Amino acid sequence: MKTRIWAARSVAAVSGVVLAGALLAPSAVAHSGPDPKKPGKHTSGKKTPAKKKPAKQAPAKPVVDGAQQGQVTGRKCVTSRDVASAVVDYSRSGLFETVFRSATDEQGHAFLNDSRSPGVWINLALVPGAPKCVYDTALAVTEEDPGHLYITLLGSNGTLHQATCTSTSSSPFSPANLATACAPGFTELPDTPV
């Protein structure tokens, strides 16, 4: 009787391993299958030797060739989209509940929105010293009127660039006044550790 119980347990364990392998195999086969971007090849019954290299995967981070000083030469800048925001929450400020938003697109352009001008997104390239290829943005704001909006951009080469912009309750940021409000423009923060 003990032999049958032991044999039944062994069969169950082997069946579990085979089932797990069957469940994992389709995804592994699909991953290393033929490249749909390459043109089809007609074969004449001959078998081709298996390739020794695994299929290439897309890199986890955006790839940009020739990036120096936040500018990109050679291939186009390719990034992921990013959003950041900051709000004035001091109730005695004329800027109370003003929301500043920043965003990047997939081509590495950075934009700023002032909630007092709904739908207006200002290209931050208008501010001198802005990197040409932006991976990430961050915003911080002081509570006074006039206050300061701190815009930080992460360039493609891993350096941070920061601009300090003066914000007043009388005039929202616009393409016409942003460069003046953020004078002298973006400066690179030394020794960025990324």
Tab-separated table of C-alpha atoms in Angstrom:
chain	number	residue	atom	x	y	z
A	1	MET	CA	0.000	0.000	0.000
A	2	LYS	CA	2.881	2.385	0.874
A	3	THR	CA	4.398	1.764	-2.554
A	4	ARG	CA	1.189	2.818	-4.308
A	5	ILE	CA	0.864	6.008	-2.249
A	6	TRP	CA	4.505	6.879	-2.980
A	7	ALA	CA	3.978	6.179	-6.705
A	8	ALA	CA	0.802	8.296	-6.778
A	9	ARG	CA	2.623	11.226	-5.144
A	10	SER	CA	5.482	10.915	-7.638
A	11	VAL	CA	3.070	10.894	-10.584
A	12	ALA	CA	1.285	13.975	-9.176
A	13	ALA	CA	4.607	15.825	-8.719
A	14	VAL	CA	5.780	14.994	-12.241
A	15	SER	CA	2.392	16.034	-13.669
A	16	GLY	CA	2.658	19.368	-11.835
A	17	VAL	CA	6.127	20.024	-13.266
A	18	VAL	CA	4.988	19.117	-16.802
A	19	LEU	CA	1.906	21.360	-16.453
A	20	ALA	CA	4.024	24.289	-15.209
A	21	GLY	CA	6.382	23.800	-18.156
A	22	ALA	CA	3.459	23.735	-20.582
A	23	LEU	CA	2.082	26.979	-19.156
A	24	LEU	CA	5.446	28.748	-19.393
A	25	ALA	CA	6.470	27.413	-22.783
A	26	PRO	CA	4.038	29.375	-24.995
A	27	SER	CA	5.259	32.744	-23.726
A	28	ALA	CA	8.894	31.708	-24.132
A	29	VAL	CA	8.243	30.431	-27.656
A	30	ALA	CA	6.360	33.599	-28.597
A	31	HIS	CA	9.185	35.769	-27.280
A	32	SER	CA	11.874	34.077	-29.352
A	33	GLY	CA	9.761	33.538	-32.469
A	34	PRO	CA	10.341	35.057	-35.897
A	35	ASP	CA	10.733	38.794	-36.232
A	36	PRO	CA	7.527	40.171	-37.808
A	37	LYS	CA	9.419	43.208	-39.158
A	38	LYS	CA	11.738	41.122	-41.333
A	39	PRO	CA	10.546	39.998	-44.780
A	40	GLY	CA	9.490	36.364	-45.037
A	41	LYS	CA	11.927	33.821	-46.429
A	42	HIS	CA	10.906	30.986	-48.689
A	43	THR	CA	12.585	27.714	-47.910
A	44	SER	CA	13.173	24.785	-50.157
A	45	GLY	CA	12.820	22.124	-47.478
A	46	LYS	CA	16.243	22.826	-45.972
A	47	LYS	CA	16.474	23.414	-42.273
A	48	THR	CA	18.363	26.469	-41.156
A	49	PRO	CA	20.586	26.287	-38.088
A	50	ALA	CA	19.153	27.814	-34.922
A	51	LYS	CA	20.420	31.213	-33.932
A	52	LYS	CA	22.536	31.259	-30.789
A	53	LYS	CA	21.647	34.813	-29.715
A	54	PRO	CA	18.336	35.458	-27.928
A	55	ALA	CA	15.887	37.903	-29.473
A	56	LYS	CA	16.640	41.526	-28.638
A	57	GLN	CA	14.325	43.321	-26.250
A	58	ALA	CA	13.560	47.010	-26.148
A	59	PRO	CA	15.740	48.837	-23.619
A	60	ALA	CA	14.145	49.838	-20.310
A	61	LYS	CA	15.261	53.463	-20.665
A	62	PRO	CA	15.003	55.660	-23.756
A	63	VAL	CA	18.024	55.441	-26.043
A	64	VAL	CA	19.478	58.640	-27.403
A	65	ASP	CA	22.746	58.759	-29.340
A	66	GLY	CA	25.074	61.748	-29.179
A	67	ALA	CA	23.544	63.406	-26.129
A	68	GLN	CA	25.805	66.111	-24.708
A	69	GLN	CA	24.951	69.030	-22.473
A	70	GLY	CA	21.244	68.202	-22.686
A	71	GLN	CA	21.243	68.534	-26.467
A	72	VAL	CA	20.776	65.729	-28.905
A	73	THR	CA	22.596	65.333	-32.172
A	74	GLY	CA	22.310	62.378	-34.487
A	75	ARG	CA	19.160	60.399	-33.776
A	76	LYS	CA	15.991	62.050	-32.539
A	77	CYS	CA	15.278	62.420	-28.840
A	78	VAL	CA	12.935	59.671	-27.673
A	79	THR	CA	11.525	59.773	-24.138
A	80	SER	CA	8.485	58.745	-22.165
A	81	ARG	CA	5.799	61.199	-21.164
A	82	ASP	CA	6.032	62.862	-17.758
A	83	VAL	CA	3.803	65.161	-15.693
A	84	ALA	CA	4.405	67.218	-12.532
A	85	SER	CA	2.393	69.845	-10.667
A	86	ALA	CA	2.595	72.321	-7.784
A	87	VAL	CA	-0.173	74.374	-6.160
A	88	VAL	CA	-0.187	77.529	-4.038
A	89	ASP	CA	-2.142	76.625	-0.896
A	90	TYR	CA	-1.598	79.723	1.243
A	91	SER	CA	-5.065	81.290	1.533
A	92	ARG	CA	-3.791	84.867	2.073
A	93	SER	CA	-1.842	84.835	-1.198
A	94	GLY	CA	-3.266	86.352	-4.368
A	95	LEU	CA	-2.049	83.141	-6.045
A	96	PHE	CA	-4.157	80.906	-3.757
A	97	GLU	CA	-5.141	77.654	-5.535
A	98	THR	CA	-3.115	78.470	-8.641
A	99	VAL	CA	-1.881	75.185	-10.109
A	100	PHE	CA	1.295	75.012	-12.175
A	101	ARG	CA	1.726	71.902	-14.332
A	102	SER	CA	4.637	70.678	-16.409
A	103	ALA	CA	4.650	67.887	-18.959
A	104	THR	CA	6.972	66.291	-21.491
A	105	ASP	CA	6.077	64.649	-24.762
A	106	GLU	CA	7.707	61.641	-26.414
A	107	GLN	CA	10.105	63.878	-28.388
A	108	GLY	CA	11.619	65.368	-25.194
A	109	HIS	CA	9.890	68.772	-25.331
A	110	ALA	CA	8.856	70.250	-21.968
A	111	PHE	CA	5.781	72.437	-21.441
A	112	LEU	CA	4.334	74.565	-18.615
A	113	ASN	CA	0.672	75.322	-17.855
A	114	ASP	CA	-0.612	78.025	-15.502
A	115	SER	CA	-4.152	77.189	-14.317
A	116	ARG	CA	-5.117	80.842	-14.719
A	117	SER	CA	-4.755	80.302	-18.491
A	118	PRO	CA	-6.649	77.042	-19.105
A	119	GLY	CA	-5.535	75.145	-22.185
A	120	VAL	CA	-2.365	77.230	-22.720
A	121	TRP	CA	0.785	75.092	-22.639
A	122	ILE	CA	4.024	77.053	-22.966
A	123	ASN	CA	7.051	75.421	-24.565
A	124	LEU	CA	9.870	75.707	-22.012
A	125	ALA	CA	12.370	75.984	-24.885
A	126	LEU	CA	11.415	79.692	-24.830
A	127	VAL	CA	13.435	80.020	-21.614
A	128	PRO	CA	17.201	80.392	-22.259
A	129	GLY	CA	19.337	77.419	-21.197
A	130	ALA	CA	16.557	74.803	-21.433
A	131	PRO	CA	17.861	71.357	-22.441
A	132	LYS	CA	16.853	70.183	-25.929
A	133	CYS	CA	15.859	66.675	-24.789
A	134	VAL	CA	14.000	66.501	-21.458
A	135	TYR	CA	13.400	63.192	-19.671
A	136	ASP	CA	11.654	64.445	-16.529
A	137	THR	CA	10.219	67.580	-14.909
A	138	ALA	CA	9.629	68.784	-11.347
A	139	LEU	CA	7.947	71.898	-9.956
A	140	ALA	CA	7.926	73.715	-6.610
A	141	VAL	CA	6.290	77.010	-5.693
A	142	THR	CA	6.536	79.505	-2.841
A	143	GLU	CA	3.423	80.848	-1.136
A	144	GLU	CA	3.893	84.630	-1.418
A	145	ASP	CA	2.663	87.125	-4.003
A	146	PRO	CA	4.923	87.642	-5.840
A	147	GLY	CA	6.154	84.120	-5.385
A	148	HIS	CA	8.684	81.916	-7.082
A	149	LEU	CA	8.080	78.919	-9.284
A	150	TYR	CA	11.055	76.554	-9.453
A	151	ILE	CA	11.151	74.484	-12.640
A	152	THR	CA	13.626	71.592	-12.734
A	153	LEU	CA	14.260	69.627	-15.936
A	154	LEU	CA	16.266	66.407	-16.244
A	155	GLY	CA	18.232	66.529	-19.498
A	156	SER	CA	19.039	63.512	-21.654
A	157	ASN	CA	22.615	63.406	-20.383
A	158	GLY	CA	21.476	63.095	-16.754
A	159	THR	CA	22.034	66.702	-15.688
A	160	LEU	CA	19.460	68.819	-13.912
A	161	HIS	CA	18.624	72.306	-15.145
A	162	GLN	CA	16.718	74.732	-12.923
A	163	ALA	CA	14.974	78.039	-13.537
A	164	THR	CA	13.428	80.341	-10.937
A	165	CYS	CA	10.405	82.221	-12.250
A	166	THR	CA	8.630	85.111	-10.518
A	167	SER	CA	4.872	84.583	-10.362
A	168	THR	CA	2.365	87.346	-9.556
A	169	SER	CA	-1.389	87.277	-9.143
A	170	SER	CA	-1.791	90.029	-11.728
A	171	SER	CA	-0.422	88.171	-14.753
A	172	PRO	CA	-0.448	84.430	-15.523
A	173	PHE	CA	2.488	82.905	-17.333
A	174	SER	CA	2.226	83.043	-21.124
A	175	PRO	CA	4.533	82.519	-24.119
A	176	ALA	CA	5.041	86.311	-24.192
A	177	ASN	CA	6.201	86.760	-20.582
A	178	LEU	CA	7.728	83.427	-19.490
A	179	ALA	CA	11.330	84.128	-20.585
A	180	THR	CA	11.292	87.477	-18.738
A	181	ALA	CA	9.673	85.973	-15.619
A	182	CYS	CA	12.300	83.192	-15.563
A	183	ALA	CA	15.346	85.385	-16.306
A	184	PRO	CA	18.215	84.662	-16.561
A	185	GLY	CA	16.909	81.200	-17.548
A	186	PHE	CA	17.870	77.614	-16.849
A	187	THR	CA	21.201	76.897	-15.216
A	188	GLU	CA	22.780	73.478	-14.892
A	189	LEU	CA	22.972	72.186	-11.338
A	190	PRO	CA	26.542	70.979	-10.725
A	191	ASP	CA	27.381	67.365	-9.874
A	192	THR	CA	23.982	65.851	-10.612
A	193	PRO	CA	24.307	62.264	-9.261
A	194	VAL	CA	22.175	60.484	-11.909
